[in-house]
mmCIF file of C-alpha atoms in Angstrom:
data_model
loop_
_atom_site.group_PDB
_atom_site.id
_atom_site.type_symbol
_atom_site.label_atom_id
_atom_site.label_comp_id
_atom_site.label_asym_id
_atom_site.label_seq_id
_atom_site.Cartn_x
_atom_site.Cartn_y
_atom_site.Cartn_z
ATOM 1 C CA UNK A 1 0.000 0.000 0.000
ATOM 2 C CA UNK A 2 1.352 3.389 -0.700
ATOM 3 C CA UNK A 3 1.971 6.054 2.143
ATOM 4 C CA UNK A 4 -0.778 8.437 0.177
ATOM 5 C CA UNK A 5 -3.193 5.549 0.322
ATOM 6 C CA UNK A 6 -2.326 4.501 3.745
ATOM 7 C CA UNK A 7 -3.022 8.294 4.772
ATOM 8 C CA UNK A 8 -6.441 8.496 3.355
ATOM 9 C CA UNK A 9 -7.131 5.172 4.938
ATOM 10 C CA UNK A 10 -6.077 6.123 8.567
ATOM 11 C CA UNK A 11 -7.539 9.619 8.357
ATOM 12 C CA UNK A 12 -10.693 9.041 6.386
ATOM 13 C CA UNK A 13 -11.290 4.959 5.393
ATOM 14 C CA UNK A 14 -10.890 3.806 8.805
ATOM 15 C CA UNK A 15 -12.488 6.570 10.834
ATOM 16 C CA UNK A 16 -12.104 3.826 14.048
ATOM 17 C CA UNK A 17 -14.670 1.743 13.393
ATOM 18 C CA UNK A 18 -12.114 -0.670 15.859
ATOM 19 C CA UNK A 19 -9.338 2.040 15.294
ATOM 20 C CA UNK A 20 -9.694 5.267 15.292
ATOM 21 C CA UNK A 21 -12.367 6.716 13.541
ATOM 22 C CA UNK A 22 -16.149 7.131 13.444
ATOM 23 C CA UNK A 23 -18.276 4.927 10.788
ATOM 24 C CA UNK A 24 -19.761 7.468 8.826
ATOM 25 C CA UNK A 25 -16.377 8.151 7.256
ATOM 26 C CA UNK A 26 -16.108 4.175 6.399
ATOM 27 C CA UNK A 27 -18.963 4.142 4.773
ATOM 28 C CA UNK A 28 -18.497 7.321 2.917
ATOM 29 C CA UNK A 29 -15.344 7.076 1.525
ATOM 30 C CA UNK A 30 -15.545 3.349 0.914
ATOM 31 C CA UNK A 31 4.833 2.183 26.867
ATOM 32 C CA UNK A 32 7.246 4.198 26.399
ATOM 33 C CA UNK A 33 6.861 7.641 28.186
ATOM 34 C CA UNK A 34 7.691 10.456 26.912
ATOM 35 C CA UNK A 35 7.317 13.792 28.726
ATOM 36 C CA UNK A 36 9.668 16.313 27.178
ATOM 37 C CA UNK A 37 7.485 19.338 26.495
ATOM 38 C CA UNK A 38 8.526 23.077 25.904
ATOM 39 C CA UNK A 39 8.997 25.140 28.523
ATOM 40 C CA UNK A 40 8.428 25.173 32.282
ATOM 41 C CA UNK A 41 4.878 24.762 34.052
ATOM 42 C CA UNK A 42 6.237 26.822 37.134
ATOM 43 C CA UNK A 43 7.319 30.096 34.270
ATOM 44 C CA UNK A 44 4.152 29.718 32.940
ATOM 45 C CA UNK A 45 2.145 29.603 35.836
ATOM 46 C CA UNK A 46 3.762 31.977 37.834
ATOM 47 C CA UNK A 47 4.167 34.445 34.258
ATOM 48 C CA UNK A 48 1.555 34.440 32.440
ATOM 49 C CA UNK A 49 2.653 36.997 30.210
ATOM 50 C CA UNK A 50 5.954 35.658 29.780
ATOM 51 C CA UNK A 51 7.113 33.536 26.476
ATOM 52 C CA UNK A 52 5.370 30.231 25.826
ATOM 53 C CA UNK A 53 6.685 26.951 23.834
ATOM 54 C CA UNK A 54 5.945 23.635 23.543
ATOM 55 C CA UNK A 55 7.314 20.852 21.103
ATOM 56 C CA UNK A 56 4.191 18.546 20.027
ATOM 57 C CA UNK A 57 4.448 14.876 18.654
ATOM 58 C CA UNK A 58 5.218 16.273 15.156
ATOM 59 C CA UNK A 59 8.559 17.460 16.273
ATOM 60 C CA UNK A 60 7.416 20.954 15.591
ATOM 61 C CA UNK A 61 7.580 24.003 18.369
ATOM 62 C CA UNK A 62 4.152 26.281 18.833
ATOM 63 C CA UNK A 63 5.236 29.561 19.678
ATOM 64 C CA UNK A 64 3.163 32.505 21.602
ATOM 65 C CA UNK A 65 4.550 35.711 23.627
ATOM 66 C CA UNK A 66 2.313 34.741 26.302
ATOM 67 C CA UNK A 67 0.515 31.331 27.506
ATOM 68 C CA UNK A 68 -2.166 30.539 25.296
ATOM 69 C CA UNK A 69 -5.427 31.653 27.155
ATOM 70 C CA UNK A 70 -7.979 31.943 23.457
ATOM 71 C CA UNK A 71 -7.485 27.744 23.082
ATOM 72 C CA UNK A 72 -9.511 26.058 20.157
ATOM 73 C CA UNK A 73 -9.365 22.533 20.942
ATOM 74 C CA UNK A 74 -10.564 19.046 19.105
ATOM 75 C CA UNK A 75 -13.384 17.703 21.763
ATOM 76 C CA UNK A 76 -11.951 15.464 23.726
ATOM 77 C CA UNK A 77 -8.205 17.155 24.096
ATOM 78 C CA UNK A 78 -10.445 19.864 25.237
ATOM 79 C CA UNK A 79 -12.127 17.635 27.768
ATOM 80 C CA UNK A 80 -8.829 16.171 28.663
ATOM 81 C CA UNK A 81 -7.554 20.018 29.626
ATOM 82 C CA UNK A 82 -11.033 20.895 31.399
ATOM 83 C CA UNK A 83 -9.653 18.018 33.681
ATOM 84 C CA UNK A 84 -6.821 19.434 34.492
ATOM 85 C CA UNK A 85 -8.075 22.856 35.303
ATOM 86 C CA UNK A 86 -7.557 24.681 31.792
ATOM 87 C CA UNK A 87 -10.576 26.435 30.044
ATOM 88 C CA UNK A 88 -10.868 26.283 26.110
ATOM 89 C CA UNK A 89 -13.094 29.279 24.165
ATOM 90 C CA UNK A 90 -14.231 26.634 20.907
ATOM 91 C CA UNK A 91 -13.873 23.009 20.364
ATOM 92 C CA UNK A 92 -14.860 20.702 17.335
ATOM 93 C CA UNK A 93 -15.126 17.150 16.710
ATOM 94 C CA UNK A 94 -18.745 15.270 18.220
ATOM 95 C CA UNK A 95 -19.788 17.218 21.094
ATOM 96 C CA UNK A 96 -23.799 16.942 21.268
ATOM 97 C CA UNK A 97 -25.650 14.000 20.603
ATOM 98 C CA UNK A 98 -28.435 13.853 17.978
ATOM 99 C CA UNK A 99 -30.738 14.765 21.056
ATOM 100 C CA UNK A 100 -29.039 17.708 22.083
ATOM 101 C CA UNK A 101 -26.985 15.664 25.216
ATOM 102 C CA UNK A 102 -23.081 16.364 25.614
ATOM 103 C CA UNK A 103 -21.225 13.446 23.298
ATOM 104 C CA UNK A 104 -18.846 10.434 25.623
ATOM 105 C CA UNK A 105 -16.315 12.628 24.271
ATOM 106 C CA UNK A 106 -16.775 16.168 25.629
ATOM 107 C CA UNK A 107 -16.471 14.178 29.294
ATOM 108 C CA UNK A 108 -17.117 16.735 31.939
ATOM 109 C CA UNK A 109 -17.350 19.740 30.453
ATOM 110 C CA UNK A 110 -20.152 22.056 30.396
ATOM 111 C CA UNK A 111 -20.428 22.544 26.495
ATOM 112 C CA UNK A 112 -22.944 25.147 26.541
ATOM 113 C CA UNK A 113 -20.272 27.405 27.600
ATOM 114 C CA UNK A 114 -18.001 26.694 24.630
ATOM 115 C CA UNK A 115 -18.039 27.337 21.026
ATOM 116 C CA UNK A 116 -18.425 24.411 18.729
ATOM 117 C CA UNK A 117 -17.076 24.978 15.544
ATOM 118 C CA UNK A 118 -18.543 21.768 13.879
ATOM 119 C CA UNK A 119 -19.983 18.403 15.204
ATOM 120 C CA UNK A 120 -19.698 16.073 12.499
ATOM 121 C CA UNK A 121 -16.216 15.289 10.362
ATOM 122 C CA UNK A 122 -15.533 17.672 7.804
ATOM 123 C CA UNK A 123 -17.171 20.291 9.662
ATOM 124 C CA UNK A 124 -15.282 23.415 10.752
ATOM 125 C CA UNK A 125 -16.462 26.858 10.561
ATOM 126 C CA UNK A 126 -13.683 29.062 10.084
ATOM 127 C CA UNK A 127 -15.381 32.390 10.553
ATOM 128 C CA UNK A 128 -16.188 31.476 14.534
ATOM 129 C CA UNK A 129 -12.861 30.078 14.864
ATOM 130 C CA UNK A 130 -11.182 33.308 13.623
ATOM 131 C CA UNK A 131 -13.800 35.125 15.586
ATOM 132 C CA UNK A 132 -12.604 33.514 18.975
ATOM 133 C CA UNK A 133 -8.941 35.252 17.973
ATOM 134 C CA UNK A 134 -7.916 32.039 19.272
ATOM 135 C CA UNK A 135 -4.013 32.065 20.269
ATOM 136 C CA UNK A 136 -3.498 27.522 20.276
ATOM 137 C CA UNK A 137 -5.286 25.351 18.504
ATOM 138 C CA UNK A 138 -4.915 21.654 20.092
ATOM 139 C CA UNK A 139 -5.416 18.184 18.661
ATOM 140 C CA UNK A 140 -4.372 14.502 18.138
ATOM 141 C CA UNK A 141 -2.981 13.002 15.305
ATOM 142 C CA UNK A 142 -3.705 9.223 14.287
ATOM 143 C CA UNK A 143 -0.953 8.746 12.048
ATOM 144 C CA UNK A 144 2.973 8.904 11.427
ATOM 145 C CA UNK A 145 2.440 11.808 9.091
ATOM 146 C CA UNK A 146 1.201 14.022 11.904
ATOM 147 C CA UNK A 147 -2.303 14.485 10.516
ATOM 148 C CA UNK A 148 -4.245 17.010 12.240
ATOM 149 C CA UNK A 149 -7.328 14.924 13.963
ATOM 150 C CA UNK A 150 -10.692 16.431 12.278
ATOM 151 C CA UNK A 151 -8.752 19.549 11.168
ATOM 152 C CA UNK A 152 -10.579 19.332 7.368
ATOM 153 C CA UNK A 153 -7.674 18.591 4.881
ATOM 154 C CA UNK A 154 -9.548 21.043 2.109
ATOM 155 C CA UNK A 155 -9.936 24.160 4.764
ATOM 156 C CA UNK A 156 -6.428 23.343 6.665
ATOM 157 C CA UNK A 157 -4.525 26.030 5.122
ATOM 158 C CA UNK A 158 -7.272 28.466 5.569
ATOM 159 C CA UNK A 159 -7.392 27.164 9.038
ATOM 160 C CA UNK A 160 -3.894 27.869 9.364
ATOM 161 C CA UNK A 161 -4.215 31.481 8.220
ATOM 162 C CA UNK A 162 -5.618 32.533 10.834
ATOM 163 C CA UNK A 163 -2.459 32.777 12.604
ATOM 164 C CA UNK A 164 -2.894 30.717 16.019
ATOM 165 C CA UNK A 165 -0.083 27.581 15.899
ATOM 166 C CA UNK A 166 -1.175 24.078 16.225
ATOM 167 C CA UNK A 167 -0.329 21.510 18.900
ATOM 168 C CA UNK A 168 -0.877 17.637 17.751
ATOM 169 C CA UNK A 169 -0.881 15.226 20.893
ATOM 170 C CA UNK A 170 -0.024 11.691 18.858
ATOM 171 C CA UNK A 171 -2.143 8.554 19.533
ATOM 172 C CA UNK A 172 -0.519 6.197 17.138
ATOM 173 C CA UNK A 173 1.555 3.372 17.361
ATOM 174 C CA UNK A 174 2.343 3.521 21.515
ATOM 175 C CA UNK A 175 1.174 2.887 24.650
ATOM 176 C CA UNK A 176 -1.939 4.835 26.566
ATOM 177 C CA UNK A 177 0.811 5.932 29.085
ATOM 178 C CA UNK A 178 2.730 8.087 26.721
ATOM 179 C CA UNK A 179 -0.055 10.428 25.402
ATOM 180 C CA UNK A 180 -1.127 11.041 28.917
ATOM 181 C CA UNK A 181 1.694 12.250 29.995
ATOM 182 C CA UNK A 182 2.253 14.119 26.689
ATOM 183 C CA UNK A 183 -1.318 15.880 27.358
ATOM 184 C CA UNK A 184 -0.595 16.262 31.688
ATOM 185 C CA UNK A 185 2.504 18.156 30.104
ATOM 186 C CA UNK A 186 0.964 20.444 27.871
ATOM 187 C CA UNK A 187 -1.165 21.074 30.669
ATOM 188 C CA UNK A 188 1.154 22.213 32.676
ATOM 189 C CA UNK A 189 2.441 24.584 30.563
ATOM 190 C CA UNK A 190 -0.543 26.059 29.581
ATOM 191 C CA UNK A 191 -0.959 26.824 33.685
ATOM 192 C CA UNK A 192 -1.913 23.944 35.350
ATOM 193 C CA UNK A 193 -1.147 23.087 38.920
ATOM 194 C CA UNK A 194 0.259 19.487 37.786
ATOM 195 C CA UNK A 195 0.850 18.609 41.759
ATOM 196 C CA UNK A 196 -2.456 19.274 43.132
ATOM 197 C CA UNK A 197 -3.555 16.494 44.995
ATOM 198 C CA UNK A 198 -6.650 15.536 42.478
ATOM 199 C CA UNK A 199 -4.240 15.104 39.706
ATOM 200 C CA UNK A 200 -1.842 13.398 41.601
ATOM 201 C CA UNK A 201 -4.464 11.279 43.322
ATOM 202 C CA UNK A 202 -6.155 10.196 39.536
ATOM 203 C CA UNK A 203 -2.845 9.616 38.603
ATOM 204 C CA UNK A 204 -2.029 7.135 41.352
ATOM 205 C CA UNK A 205 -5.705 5.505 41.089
ATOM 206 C CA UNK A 206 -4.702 4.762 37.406
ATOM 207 C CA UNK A 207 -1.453 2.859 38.527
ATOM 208 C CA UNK A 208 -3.297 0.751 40.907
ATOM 209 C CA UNK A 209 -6.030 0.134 38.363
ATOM 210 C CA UNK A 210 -2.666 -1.038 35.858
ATOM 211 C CA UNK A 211 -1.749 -3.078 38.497
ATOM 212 C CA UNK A 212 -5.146 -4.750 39.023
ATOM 213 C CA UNK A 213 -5.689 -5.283 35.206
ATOM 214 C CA UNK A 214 -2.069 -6.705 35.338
ATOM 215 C CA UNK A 215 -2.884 -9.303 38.313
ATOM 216 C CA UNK A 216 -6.392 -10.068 36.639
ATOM 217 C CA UNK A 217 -4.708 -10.822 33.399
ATOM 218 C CA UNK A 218 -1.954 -12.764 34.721
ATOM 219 C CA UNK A 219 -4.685 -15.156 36.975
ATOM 220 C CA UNK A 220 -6.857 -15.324 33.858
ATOM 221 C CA UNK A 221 -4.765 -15.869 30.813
ATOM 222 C CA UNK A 222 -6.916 -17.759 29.037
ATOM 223 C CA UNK A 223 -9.414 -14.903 28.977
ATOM 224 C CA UNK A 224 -9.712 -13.992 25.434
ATOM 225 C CA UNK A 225 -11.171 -10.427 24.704
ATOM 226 C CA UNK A 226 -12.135 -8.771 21.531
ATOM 227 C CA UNK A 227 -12.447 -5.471 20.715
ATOM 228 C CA UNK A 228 -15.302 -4.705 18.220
ATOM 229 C CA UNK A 229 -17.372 -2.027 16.639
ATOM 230 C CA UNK A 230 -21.310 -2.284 15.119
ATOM 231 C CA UNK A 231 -22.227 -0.795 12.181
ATOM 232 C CA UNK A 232 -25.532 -1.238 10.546
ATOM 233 C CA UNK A 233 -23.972 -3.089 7.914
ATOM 234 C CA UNK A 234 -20.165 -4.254 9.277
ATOM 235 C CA UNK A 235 -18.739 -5.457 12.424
ATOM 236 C CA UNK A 236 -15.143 -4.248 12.745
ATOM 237 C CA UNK A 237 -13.157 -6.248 14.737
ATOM 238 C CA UNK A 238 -9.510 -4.255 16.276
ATOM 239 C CA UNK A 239 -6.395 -5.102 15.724
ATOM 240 C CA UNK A 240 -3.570 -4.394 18.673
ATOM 241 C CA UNK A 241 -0.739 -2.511 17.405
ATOM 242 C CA UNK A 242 -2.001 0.943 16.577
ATOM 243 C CA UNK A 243 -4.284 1.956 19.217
ATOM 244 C CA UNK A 244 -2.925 3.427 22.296
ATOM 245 C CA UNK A 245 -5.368 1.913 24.737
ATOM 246 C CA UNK A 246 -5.124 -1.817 23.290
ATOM 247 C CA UNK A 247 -1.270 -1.247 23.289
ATOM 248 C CA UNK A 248 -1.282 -0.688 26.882
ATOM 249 C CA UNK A 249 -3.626 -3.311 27.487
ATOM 250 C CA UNK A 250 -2.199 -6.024 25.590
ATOM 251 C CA UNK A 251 1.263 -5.071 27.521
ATOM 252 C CA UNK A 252 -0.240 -5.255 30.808
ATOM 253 C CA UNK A 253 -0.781 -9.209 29.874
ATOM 254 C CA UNK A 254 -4.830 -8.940 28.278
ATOM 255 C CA UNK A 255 -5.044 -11.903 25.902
ATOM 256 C CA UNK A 256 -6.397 -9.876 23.024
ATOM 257 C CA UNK A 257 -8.456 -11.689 19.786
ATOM 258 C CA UNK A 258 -5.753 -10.625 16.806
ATOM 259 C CA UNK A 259 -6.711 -10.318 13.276
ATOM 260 C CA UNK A 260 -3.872 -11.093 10.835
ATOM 261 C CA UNK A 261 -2.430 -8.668 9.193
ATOM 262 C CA UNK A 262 -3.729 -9.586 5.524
ATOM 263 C CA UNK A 263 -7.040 -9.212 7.464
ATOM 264 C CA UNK A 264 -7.116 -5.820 8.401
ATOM 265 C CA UNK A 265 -5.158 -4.304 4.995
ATOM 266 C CA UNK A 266 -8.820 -2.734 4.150
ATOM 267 C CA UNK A 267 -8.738 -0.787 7.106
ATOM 268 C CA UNK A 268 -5.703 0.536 7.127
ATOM 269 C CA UNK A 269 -3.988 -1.833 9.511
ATOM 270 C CA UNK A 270 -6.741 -0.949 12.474
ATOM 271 C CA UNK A 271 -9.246 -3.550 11.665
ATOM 272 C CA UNK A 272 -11.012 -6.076 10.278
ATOM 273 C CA UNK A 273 -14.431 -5.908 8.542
ATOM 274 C CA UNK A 274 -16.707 -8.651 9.010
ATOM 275 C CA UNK A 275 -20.256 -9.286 7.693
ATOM 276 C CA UNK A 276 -22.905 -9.664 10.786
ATOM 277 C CA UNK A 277 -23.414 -13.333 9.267
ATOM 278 C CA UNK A 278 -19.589 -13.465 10.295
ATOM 279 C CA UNK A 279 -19.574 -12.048 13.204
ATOM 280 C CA UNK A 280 -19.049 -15.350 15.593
ATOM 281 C CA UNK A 281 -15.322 -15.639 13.235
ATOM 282 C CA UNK A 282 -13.302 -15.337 16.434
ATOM 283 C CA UNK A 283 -14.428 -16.965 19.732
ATOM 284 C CA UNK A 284 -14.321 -14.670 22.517
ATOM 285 C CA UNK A 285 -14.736 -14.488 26.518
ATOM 286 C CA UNK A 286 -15.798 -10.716 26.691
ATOM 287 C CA UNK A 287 -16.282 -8.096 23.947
ATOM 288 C CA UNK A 288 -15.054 -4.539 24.614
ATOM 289 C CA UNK A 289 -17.326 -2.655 22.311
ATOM 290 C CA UNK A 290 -16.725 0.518 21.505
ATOM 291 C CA UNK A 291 -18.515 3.438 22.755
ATOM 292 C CA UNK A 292 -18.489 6.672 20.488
ATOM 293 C CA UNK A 293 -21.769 7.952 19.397
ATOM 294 C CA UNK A 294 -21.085 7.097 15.838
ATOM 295 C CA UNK A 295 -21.153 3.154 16.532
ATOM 296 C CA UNK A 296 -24.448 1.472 17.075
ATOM 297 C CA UNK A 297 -24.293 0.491 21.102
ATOM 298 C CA UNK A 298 -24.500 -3.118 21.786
ATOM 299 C CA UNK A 299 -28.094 -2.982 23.284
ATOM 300 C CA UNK A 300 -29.281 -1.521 19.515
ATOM 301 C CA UNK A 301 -27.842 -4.468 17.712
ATOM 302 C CA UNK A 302 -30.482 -6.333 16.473
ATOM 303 C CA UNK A 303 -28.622 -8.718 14.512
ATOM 304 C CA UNK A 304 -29.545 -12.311 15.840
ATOM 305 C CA UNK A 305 -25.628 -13.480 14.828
ATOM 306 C CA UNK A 306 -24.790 -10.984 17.563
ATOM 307 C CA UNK A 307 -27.414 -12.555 20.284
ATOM 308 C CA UNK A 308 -25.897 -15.711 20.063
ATOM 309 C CA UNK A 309 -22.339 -14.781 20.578
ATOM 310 C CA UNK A 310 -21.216 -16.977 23.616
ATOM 311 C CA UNK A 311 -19.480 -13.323 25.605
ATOM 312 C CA UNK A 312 -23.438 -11.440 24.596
ATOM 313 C CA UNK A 313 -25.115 -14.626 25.922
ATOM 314 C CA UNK A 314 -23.107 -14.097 29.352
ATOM 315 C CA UNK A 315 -23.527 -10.875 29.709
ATOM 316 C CA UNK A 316 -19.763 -10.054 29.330
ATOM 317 C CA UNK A 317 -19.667 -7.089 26.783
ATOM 318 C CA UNK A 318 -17.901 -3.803 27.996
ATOM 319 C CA UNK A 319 -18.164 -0.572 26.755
ATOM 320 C CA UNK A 320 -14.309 0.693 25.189
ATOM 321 C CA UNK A 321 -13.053 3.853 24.307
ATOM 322 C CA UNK A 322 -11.327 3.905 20.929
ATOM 323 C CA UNK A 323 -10.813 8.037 21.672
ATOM 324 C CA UNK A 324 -9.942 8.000 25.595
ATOM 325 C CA UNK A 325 -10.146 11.758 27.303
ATOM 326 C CA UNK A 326 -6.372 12.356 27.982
ATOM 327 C CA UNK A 327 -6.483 12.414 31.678
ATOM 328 C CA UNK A 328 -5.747 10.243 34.103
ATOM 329 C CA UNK A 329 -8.962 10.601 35.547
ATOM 330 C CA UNK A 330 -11.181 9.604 32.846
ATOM 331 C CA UNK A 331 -8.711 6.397 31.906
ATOM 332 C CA UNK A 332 -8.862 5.268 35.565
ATOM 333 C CA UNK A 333 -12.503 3.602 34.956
ATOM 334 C CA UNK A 334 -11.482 2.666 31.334
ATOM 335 C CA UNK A 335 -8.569 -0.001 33.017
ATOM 336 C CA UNK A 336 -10.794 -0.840 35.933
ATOM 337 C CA UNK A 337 -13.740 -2.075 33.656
ATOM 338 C CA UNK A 338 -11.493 -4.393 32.202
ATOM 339 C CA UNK A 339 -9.807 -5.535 35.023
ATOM 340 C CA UNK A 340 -13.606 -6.372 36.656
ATOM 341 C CA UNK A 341 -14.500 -8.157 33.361
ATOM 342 C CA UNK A 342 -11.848 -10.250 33.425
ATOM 343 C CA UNK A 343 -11.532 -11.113 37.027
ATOM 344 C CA UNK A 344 -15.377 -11.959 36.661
ATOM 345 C CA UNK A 345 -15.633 -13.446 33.371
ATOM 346 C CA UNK A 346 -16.333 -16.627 32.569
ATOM 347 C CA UNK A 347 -14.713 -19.325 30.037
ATOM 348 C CA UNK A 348 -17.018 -19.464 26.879
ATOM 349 C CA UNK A 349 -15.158 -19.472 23.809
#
């Protein structure tokens, strides 16, 4: 596959579906840590009118004579820094539900008192954003290339005009653990008290929810989980080695449900597509399933393949987050669930 092809794939083709992505894009179109960051959270904090810098995951430096306070921010970076105490003026990316309700994605944030800029992919309007005379805008990228995560590819240099620099948190190819410090650090440069005893309390609950998921794993190795995601047409089964929260998983010991390679070349190297007649191709204990609104949720599947899965019949299916919130916080109950599922489940494949 060519690296143009394999870009289009991983930014539009395989819009998670058991990567990254949301389905409508599908459909449409077809450990280590790492916390050097620019500049230093106690300068920043204590001067807020001093110099800012930070080096993202493209290897490039934003640049601003003062911290960034007008912060644009893809939805759930934007949730991720509402956890750690810093405010964004506009977001984009799914933030309201088709009933009005705030998206899994915008996680605690009050998103009445932000500006949304677009809900759906593709969308971005460029006259609020410039209208915000935002000073950062914030993302993740889900490639090697250093894509800008539902920054739209046709309005990008327009985007770009506008003169606020861009800061890409990467989620590809590495462990959970890496991107959360990335985003804690970025954090703490834009002001955040990093040694407050709530983030250094979620951070500690997440290492003893490792270590649980580690001991559950280790007891239960024959466990087999698979991580899948419903469309109304396709079940998309994940593969391991790109997704940050499988990666960290799958090193903490889970006995993950792996789909060869040859498998998941249609999807960019995220997944595997199966037809719903398919869908009992792998035998598994417990299905993580994931939980974006743009995936049909396991109690909407109608699909009587999907009843009489062996994991559905015992009630071991477990929401997943394909897009985790970048905090420590919100990935605390994301490594619990798993650990409970396991240390529960029952052998049925």
């Amino acid at each position: 596959m060519s690296n143009a092809r394999a870009t289009r794939l991983t930014r539009r083709g395989i819009l998670a579906a058991g990567g990254a992505l949301g389905l409508g894009a599908v459909l449409a179109a077809c450990g280590d840590d790492d916390t050097n960051g620019g500049g230093s959270g106690k300068e920043t904090a204590a001067a807020q009118s001093g110099p800012w810098t930070f080096e993202d995951d493209r290897g490039q430096t934003a640049k601003a004579d003062k911290v960034p306070s007008n912060i644009v921010a893809f939805i759930g970076v934007a949730a991720a820094l509402h956890d750690y105490g810093v405010q964004v003026k506009g977001v984009f990316g799914p933030t309201r539900t088709k009933d009005g309700k705030p998206d899994v994605q915008a996680g605690d944030m009050d998103i009445t008192k932000v500006t949304s800029l677009g809900n759906e992919w593709g969308q971005f309007n460029i006259e609020k954003y410039a209208s915000l005379a935002p000073d950062l805008l914030v993302t993740t990228t889900f490639d090697d290339a250093g894509t800008l995560w539902y920054v739209p590819e046709e309005s990008k240099d327009k985007i770009t005009a506008v003169g606020a620099p861009s800061v890409a948190v990467s989620v590809y190819d590495r462990q959970l653990t890496q991107p959360l410090q990335r985003m804690l650090e970025l954090a703490r440069t834009l002001g955040a008290d990093v040694t407050s005893k709530k983030i250094t309390d979620a951070k500690k609950r997440f290492e003893d929810a490792s270590a649980r998921l580690r001991a559950a794993a280790k007891a239960k190795p024959d466990i087999k989980v698979m991580a899948g995601s419903a469309s109304q047409d396709l079940f998309y089964v994940s593969g391991t080695n790109l997704s940050v929260d499988l990666e960290y998983f799958k090193a903490l010991g889970v006995n993950f449900i792996e789909p060869p390679e040859k498998a998941k070349a249609e999807g960019g190297g995220w997944f595997e597509s199966l037809s719903w007649e398919n869908v009992d191709k792998y035998g598994a204990d417990i299905i993580m399933m994931d939980d974006r609104s743009s995936a049909i949720q396991p109690a909407d599947i109608g699909e009587g393949t999907w009843k009489k899965l062996p994991a559905v019949k015992a009630g071991q299916v477990i929401p997943r987050s394909p897009e985790p919130i970048l905090s420590y916080d919100k990935c605390v109950p994301m490594v619990e669930n798993l650990a409970k599922a396991i240390e529960n489940a029952k052998k049925v494949s």
